[in-house]
Coordinates of C-alpha atoms in Angstrom, one line a residue:
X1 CA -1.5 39.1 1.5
X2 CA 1.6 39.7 3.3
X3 CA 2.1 42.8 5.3
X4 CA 4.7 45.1 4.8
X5 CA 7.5 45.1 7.4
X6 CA 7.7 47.7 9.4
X7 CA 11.5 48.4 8.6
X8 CA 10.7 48.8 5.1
X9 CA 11.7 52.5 3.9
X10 CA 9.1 54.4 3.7
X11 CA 8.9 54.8 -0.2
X12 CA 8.1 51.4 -0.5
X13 CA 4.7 52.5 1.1
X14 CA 4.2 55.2 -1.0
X15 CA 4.9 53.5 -4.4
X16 CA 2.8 50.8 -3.5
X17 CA -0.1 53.1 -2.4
X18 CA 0.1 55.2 -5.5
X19 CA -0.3 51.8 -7.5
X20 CA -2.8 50.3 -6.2
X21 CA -4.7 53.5 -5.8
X22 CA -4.3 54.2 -9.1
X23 CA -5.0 51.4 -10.5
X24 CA -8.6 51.2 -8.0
X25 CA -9.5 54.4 -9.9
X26 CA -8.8 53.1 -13.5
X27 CA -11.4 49.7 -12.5
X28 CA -13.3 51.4 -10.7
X29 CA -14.2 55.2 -12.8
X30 CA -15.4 54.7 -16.1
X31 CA -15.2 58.5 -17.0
X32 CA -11.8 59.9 -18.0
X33 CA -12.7 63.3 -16.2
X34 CA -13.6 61.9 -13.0
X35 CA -10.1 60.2 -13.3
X36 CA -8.4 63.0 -13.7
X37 CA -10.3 64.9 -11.5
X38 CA -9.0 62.0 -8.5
X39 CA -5.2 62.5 -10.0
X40 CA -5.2 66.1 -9.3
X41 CA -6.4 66.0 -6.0
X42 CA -5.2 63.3 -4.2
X43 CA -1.6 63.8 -6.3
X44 CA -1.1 60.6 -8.1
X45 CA 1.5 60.5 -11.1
X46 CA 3.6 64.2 -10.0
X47 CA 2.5 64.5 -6.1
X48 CA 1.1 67.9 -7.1
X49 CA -2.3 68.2 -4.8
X50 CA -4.4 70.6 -6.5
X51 CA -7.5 72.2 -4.7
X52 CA -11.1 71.8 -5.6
X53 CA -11.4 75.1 -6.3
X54 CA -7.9 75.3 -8.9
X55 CA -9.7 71.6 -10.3
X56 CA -13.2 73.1 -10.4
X57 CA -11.1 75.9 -12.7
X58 CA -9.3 73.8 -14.8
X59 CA -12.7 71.4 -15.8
X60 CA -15.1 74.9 -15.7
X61 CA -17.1 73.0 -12.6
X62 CA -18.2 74.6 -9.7
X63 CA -16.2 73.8 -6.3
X64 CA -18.7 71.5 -5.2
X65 CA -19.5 70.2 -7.8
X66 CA -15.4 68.9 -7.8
X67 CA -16.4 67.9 -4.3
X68 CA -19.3 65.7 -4.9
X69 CA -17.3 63.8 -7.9
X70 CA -14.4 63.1 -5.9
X71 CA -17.0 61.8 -2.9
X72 CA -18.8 59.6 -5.4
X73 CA -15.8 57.9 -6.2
X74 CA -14.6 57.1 -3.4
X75 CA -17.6 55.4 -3.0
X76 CA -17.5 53.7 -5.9
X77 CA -14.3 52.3 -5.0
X78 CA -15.3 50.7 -2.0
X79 CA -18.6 49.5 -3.8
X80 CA -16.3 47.7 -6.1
X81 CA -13.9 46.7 -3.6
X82 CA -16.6 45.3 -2.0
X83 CA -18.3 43.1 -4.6
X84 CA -14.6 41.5 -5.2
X85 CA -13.7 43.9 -8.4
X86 CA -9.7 42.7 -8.3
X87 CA -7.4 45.9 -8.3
X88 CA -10.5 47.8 -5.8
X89 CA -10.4 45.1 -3.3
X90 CA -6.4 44.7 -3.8
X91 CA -6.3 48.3 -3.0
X92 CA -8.5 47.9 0.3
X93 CA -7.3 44.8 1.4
X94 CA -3.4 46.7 1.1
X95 CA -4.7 49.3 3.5
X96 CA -7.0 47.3 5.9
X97 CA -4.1 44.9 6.4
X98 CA -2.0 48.0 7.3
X99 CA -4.6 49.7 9.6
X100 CA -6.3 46.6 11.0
X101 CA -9.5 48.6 11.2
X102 CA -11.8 47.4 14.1
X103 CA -8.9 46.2 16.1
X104 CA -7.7 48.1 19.5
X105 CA -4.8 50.0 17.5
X106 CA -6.6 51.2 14.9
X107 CA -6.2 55.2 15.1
X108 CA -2.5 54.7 16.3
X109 CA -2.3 52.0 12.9
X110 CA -3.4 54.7 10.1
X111 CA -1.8 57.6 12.0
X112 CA 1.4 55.5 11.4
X113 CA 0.8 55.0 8.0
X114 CA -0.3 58.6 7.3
X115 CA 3.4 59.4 8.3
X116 CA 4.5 57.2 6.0
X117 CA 2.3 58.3 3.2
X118 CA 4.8 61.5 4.2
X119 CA 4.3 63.0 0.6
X120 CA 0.3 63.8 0.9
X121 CA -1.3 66.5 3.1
X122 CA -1.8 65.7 6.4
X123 CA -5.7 66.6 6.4
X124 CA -6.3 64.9 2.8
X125 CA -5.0 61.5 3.6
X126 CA -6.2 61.3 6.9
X127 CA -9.7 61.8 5.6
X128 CA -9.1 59.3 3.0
X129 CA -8.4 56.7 5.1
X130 CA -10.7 57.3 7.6
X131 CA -13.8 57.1 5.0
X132 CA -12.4 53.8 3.1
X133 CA -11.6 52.3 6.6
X134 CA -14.4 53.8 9.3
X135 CA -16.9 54.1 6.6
X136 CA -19.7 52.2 8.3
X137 CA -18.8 53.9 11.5
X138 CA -21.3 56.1 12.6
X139 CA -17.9 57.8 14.3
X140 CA -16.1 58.0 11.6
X141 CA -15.4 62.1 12.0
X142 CA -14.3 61.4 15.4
X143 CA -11.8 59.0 14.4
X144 CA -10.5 61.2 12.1
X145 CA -9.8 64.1 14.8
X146 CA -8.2 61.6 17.0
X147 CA -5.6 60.5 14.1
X148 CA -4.9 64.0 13.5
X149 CA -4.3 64.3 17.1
X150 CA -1.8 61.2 17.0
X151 CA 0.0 62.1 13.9
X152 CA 0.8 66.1 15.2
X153 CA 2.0 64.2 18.2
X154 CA 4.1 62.3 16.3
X155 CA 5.5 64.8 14.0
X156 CA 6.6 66.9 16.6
X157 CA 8.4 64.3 18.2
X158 CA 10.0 63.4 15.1
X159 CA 10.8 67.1 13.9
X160 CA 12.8 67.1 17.9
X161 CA 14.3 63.9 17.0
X162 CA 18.1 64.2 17.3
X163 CA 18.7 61.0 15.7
X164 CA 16.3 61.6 12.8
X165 CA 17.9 65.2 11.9
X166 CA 21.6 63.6 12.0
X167 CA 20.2 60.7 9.6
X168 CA 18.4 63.7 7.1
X169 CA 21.9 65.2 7.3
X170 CA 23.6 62.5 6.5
X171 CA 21.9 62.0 3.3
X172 CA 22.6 66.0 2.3
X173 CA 26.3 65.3 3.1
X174 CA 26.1 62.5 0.8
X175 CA 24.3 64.6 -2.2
X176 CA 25.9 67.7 -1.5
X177 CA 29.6 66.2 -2.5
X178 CA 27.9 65.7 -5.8
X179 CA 27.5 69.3 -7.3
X180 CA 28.5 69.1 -11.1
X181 CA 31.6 72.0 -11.6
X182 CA 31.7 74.0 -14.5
X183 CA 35.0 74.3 -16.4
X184 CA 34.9 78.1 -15.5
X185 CA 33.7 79.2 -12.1
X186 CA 33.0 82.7 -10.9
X187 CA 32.5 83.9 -7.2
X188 CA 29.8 86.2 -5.5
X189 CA 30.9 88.3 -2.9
X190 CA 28.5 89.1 0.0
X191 CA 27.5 92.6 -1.3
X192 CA 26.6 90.8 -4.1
X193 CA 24.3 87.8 -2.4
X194 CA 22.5 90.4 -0.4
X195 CA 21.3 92.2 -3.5
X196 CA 20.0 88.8 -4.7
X197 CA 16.2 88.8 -4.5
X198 CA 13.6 85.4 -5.3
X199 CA 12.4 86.3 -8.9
X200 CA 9.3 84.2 -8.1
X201 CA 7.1 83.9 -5.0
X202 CA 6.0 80.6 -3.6
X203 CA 2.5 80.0 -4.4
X204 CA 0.9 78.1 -1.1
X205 CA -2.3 77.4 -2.5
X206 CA -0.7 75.1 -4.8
X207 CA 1.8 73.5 -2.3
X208 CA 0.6 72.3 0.9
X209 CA 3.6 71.9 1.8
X210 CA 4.9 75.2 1.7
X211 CA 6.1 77.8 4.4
X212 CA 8.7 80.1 5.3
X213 CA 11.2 80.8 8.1
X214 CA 13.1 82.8 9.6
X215 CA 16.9 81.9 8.7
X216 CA 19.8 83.0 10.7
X217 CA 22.2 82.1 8.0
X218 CA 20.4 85.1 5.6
X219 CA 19.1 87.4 8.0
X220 CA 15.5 87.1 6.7
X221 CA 12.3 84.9 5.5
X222 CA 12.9 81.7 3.7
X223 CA 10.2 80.6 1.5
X224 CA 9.9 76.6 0.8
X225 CA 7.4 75.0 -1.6
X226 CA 8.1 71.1 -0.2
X227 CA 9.1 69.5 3.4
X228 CA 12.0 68.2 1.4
X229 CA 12.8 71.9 0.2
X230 CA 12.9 72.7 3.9
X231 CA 14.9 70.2 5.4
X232 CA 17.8 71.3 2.7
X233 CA 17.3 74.7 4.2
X234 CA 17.9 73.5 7.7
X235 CA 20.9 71.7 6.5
X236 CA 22.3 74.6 4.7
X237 CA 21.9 76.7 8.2
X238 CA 24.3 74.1 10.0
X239 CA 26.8 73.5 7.3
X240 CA 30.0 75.9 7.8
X241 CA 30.9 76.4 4.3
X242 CA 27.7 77.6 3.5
X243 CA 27.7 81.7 4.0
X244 CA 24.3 82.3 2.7
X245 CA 21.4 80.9 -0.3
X246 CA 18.5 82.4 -1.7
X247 CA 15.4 80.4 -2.8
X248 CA 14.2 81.4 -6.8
X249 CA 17.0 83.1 -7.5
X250 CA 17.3 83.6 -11.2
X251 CA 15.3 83.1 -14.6
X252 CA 16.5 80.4 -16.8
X253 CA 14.9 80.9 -20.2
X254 CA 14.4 78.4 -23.1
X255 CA 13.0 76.9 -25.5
X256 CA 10.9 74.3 -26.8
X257 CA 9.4 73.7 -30.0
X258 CA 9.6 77.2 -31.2
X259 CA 8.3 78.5 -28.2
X260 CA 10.3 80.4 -25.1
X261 CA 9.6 79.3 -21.4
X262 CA 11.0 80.4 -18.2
X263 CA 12.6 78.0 -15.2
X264 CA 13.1 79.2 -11.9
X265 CA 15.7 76.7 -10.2
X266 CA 14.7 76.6 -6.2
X267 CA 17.8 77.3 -4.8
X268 CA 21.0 79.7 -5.0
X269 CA 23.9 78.4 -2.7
X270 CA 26.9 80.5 -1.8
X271 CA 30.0 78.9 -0.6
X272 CA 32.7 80.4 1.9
X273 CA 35.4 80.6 -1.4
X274 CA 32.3 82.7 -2.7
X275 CA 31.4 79.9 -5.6
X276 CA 28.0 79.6 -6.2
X277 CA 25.9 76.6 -6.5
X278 CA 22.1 76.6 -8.5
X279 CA 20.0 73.4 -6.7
X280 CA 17.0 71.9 -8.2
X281 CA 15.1 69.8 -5.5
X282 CA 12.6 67.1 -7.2
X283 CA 10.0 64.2 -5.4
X284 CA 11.1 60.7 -7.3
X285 CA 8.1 60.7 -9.1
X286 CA 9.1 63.8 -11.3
X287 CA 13.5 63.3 -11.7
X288 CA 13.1 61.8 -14.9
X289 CA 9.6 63.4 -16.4
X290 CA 10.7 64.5 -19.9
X291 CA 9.7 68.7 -19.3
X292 CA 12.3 68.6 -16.3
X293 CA 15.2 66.7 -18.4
X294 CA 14.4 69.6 -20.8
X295 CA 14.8 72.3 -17.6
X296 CA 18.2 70.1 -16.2
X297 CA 19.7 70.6 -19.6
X298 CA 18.9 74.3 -19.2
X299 CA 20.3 74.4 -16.1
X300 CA 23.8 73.0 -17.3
X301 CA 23.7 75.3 -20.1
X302 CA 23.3 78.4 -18.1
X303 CA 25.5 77.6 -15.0
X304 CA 28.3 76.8 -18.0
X305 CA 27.9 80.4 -19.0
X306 CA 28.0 81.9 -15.3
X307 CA 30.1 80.0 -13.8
X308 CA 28.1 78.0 -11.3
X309 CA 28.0 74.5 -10.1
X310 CA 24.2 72.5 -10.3
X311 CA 23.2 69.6 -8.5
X312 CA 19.5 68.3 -9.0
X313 CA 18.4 65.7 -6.4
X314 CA 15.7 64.5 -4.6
X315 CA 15.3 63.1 -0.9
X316 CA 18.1 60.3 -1.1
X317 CA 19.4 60.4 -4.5
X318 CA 20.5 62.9 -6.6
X319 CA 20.3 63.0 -10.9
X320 CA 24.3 61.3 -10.8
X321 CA 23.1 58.9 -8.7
X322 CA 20.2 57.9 -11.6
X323 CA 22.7 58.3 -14.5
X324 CA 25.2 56.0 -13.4
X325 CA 22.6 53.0 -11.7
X326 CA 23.1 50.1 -14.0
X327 CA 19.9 48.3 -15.2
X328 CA 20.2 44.6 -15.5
X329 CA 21.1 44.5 -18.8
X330 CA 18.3 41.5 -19.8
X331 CA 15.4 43.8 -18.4
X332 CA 16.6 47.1 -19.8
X333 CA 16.5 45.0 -24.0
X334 CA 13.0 44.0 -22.9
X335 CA 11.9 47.4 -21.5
X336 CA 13.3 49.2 -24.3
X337 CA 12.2 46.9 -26.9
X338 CA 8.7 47.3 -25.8
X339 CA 9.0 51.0 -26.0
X340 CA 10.3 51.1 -29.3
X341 CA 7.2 48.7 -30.7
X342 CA 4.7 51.0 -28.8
X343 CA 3.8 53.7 -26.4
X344 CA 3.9 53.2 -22.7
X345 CA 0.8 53.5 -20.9
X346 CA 0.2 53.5 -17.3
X347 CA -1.7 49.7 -17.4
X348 CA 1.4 48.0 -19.8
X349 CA 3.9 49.8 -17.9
X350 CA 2.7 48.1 -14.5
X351 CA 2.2 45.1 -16.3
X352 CA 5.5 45.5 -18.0
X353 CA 7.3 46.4 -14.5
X354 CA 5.8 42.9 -12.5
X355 CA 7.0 40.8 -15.1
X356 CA 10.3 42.2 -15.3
X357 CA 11.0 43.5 -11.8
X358 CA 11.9 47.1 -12.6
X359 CA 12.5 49.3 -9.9
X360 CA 11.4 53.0 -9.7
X361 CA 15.5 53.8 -9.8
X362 CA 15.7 51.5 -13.0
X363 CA 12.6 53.0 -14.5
X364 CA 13.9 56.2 -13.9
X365 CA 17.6 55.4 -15.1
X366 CA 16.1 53.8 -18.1
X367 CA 14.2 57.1 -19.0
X368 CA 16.9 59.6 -18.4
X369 CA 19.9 57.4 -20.1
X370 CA 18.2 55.9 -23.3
X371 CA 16.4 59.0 -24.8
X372 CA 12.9 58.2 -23.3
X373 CA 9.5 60.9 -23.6
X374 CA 8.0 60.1 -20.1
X375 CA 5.0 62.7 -19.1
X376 CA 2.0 62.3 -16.5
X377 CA -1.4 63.2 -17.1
X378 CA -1.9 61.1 -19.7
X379 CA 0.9 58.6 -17.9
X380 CA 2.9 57.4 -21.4
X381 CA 6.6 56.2 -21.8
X382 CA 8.0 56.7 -25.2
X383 CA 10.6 57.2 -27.9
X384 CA 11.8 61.1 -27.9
X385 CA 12.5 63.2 -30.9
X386 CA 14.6 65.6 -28.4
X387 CA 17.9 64.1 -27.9
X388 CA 19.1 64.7 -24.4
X389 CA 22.5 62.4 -25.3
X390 CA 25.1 65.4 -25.5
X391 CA 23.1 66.7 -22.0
X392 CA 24.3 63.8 -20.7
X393 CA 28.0 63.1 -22.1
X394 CA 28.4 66.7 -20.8
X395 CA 27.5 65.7 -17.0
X396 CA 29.5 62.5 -17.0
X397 CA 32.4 64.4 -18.6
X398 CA 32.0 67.0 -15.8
X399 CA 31.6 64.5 -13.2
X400 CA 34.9 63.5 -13.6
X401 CA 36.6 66.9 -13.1
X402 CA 34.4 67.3 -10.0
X403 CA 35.9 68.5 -6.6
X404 CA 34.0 67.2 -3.9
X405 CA 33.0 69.5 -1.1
X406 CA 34.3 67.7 2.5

């Protein structure tokens, strides 16, 4: 097995990870539970980390009982891995080759790839790869303070690093110029921004990658529920025509199959010509997930009505970006054609993206631009009985009245 070079982009690790992690626990648990049980905590599918006491809620199981499942599969895992099941010791081999345990690098190896495994929490991962790497070393817990050690090291360094904040702004600049304009826009003066309050509070049990800060910009705290979420925020504080945002700033109801939900959009922007701008902020792994196409149309809807502009990304690309990637047109017939024969399940679709080559931004064009249901937990791609066509028309219509912000 190759190893990854190191100037790949970091997603590459992630993706690959996720896979073969996934596809470790589907060989290696038998009981759909304990699978889901795994999916919530470590993430996999929506990069939602539960903890085991919100698991240990949802499956009426006691906290440790949560505990000792997830430890007994891990196990399992490696038992498997070790007695040459294929996807288990794919998985392992994938990691060992990264970390090169037993060599003289080791800690500095899997603190580097815990940085680039950037989505999961720092303490969760670390532990992870610690046990399936250091797990016959009698120092195992050692090894995981001293990655910890390396990896706040390295973050701090990183957070100082000039060159990597002018790179992260870069990337805004780029999204930012693609807000989606309404036909009609109002303004909000400053009076009126002030009286803004978040009509929802972060919850950071759920998101371990929450926080607040104090921002200059606003005068007060700024609650974020991702590291993404707070990297916008520091962009926002340096750009000029930016005079202020609030995070949850309004309710967005609607409805879906008879019944009436509510969507809080992260972010309120206000520019200096007092137009306002409603910003979703999404991982890759949930852009195109069929509940938040349903939200996105919502969004369109209600900033049509007051007078806002939208934009919906996620770290490098935003949902224009997605709607207008061309899919080679040979595997987009293939890929559709086997959604329209059958539902999508996690096993075919890997099996179905290897043989064709589908990217994450095809699958995620695909879904979004041909009327795919794609939901997580159970994984399954198919055909939708919503139609999200005039969603769509609507955007690219809008795109092309756009006024881009310099």
């Amino acid at each position: 097995m190759e190893k990854i070079n190191q100037k790949n982009d970091i997603d590459n690790y992630m993706e690959i990870f996720q896979d073969n992690f996934i596809l470790a626990i589907e060989e290696a648990i038998k009981k759909h539970k304990h699978r889901e049980i795994m999916y919530l905590r470590f993430g996999l599918f929506d990069e939602e980390f539960y903890t085991l006491q919100e698991i240990g809620e949802m499956f009426s199981l006691s906290r440790e009982r949560i505990r000792q499942i997830i430890n007994s599969s891990i196990k399992k895992i490696l038992y498997r891995g070790n007695i040459k099941f294929e996807n288990c010791r794919y998985f392992l081999d994938t990691i060992y080759n990264w970390v090169s345990p037993g060599c003289e690098n080791e800690l500095l190896n899997t603190a580097i790839l815990v940085m680039r495994l950037e989505t999961f929490p720092r303490v969760l991962i670390i532990n992870l790869l610690c046990r399936l790497c250091f797990h016959n070393d009698d120092r195992y817990k050692e090894k995981e303070k001293a990655v910890l050690e390396y990896v706040t090291t390295m973050q701090n360094s990183l957070t100082e690093s000039k060159a990597e904040k002018e790179k992260q702004t870069k990337k805004f600049e780029r999204i930012f110029k693609q807000v989606i304009w309404q036909d009609y826009r109002s303004t909000i003066s400053h009076t009126q921004l002030k009286n803004i309050t978040p009509k929802r509070q972060v919850n950071h049990r759920i998101s371990h990658h929450s926080g607040s800060f104090y921002s200059k910009k606003n005068g007060t705290d700024i609650e974020y529920e991702s590291s993404l979420e707070y990297n916008f925020c520091l962009y926002l504080e340096e750009v000029d025509k930016v005079i202020g945002y609030v995070q949850q700033p309004v309710k967005i109801k609607y409805t879906y199959k008879n019944q009436i939900f509510t969507y809080y959009p992260d972010f309120l922007v206000v520019l200096e010509d007092n137009s306002g701008i409603l910003v979703e902020i999404k991982t890759r792994n949930k852009m195109a997930l069929f509940q938040n196409l349903i939200k996105y149309k919502a969004l369109q809807q209600f900033c049509g009505i007051k007078g806002f502009g939208y934009l919906v990304i996620e770290k490098n690309l935003s949902l224009s970006d997605y709607i207008l990637h061309k899919v080679d047109p040979i595997k987009k017939d293939r890929f559709l054609k086997c959604v329209q024969q059958k539902d999508i399940d996690w096993i075919e679709y890997k099996k179905i993206r290897n043989e064709l080559g589908i990217t994450t931004k095809d699958f995620i064009s695909l879904v979004i631009n041909n009327n795919l249901k794609w939901t997580l937990l159970p994984f399954l791609v198919s055909k939708s009985n919503s139609v999200n066509t005039d969603f769509i028309e609507k955007h690219l219509s809008l795109m092309d009245n756009k006024e881009f912000i310099d």
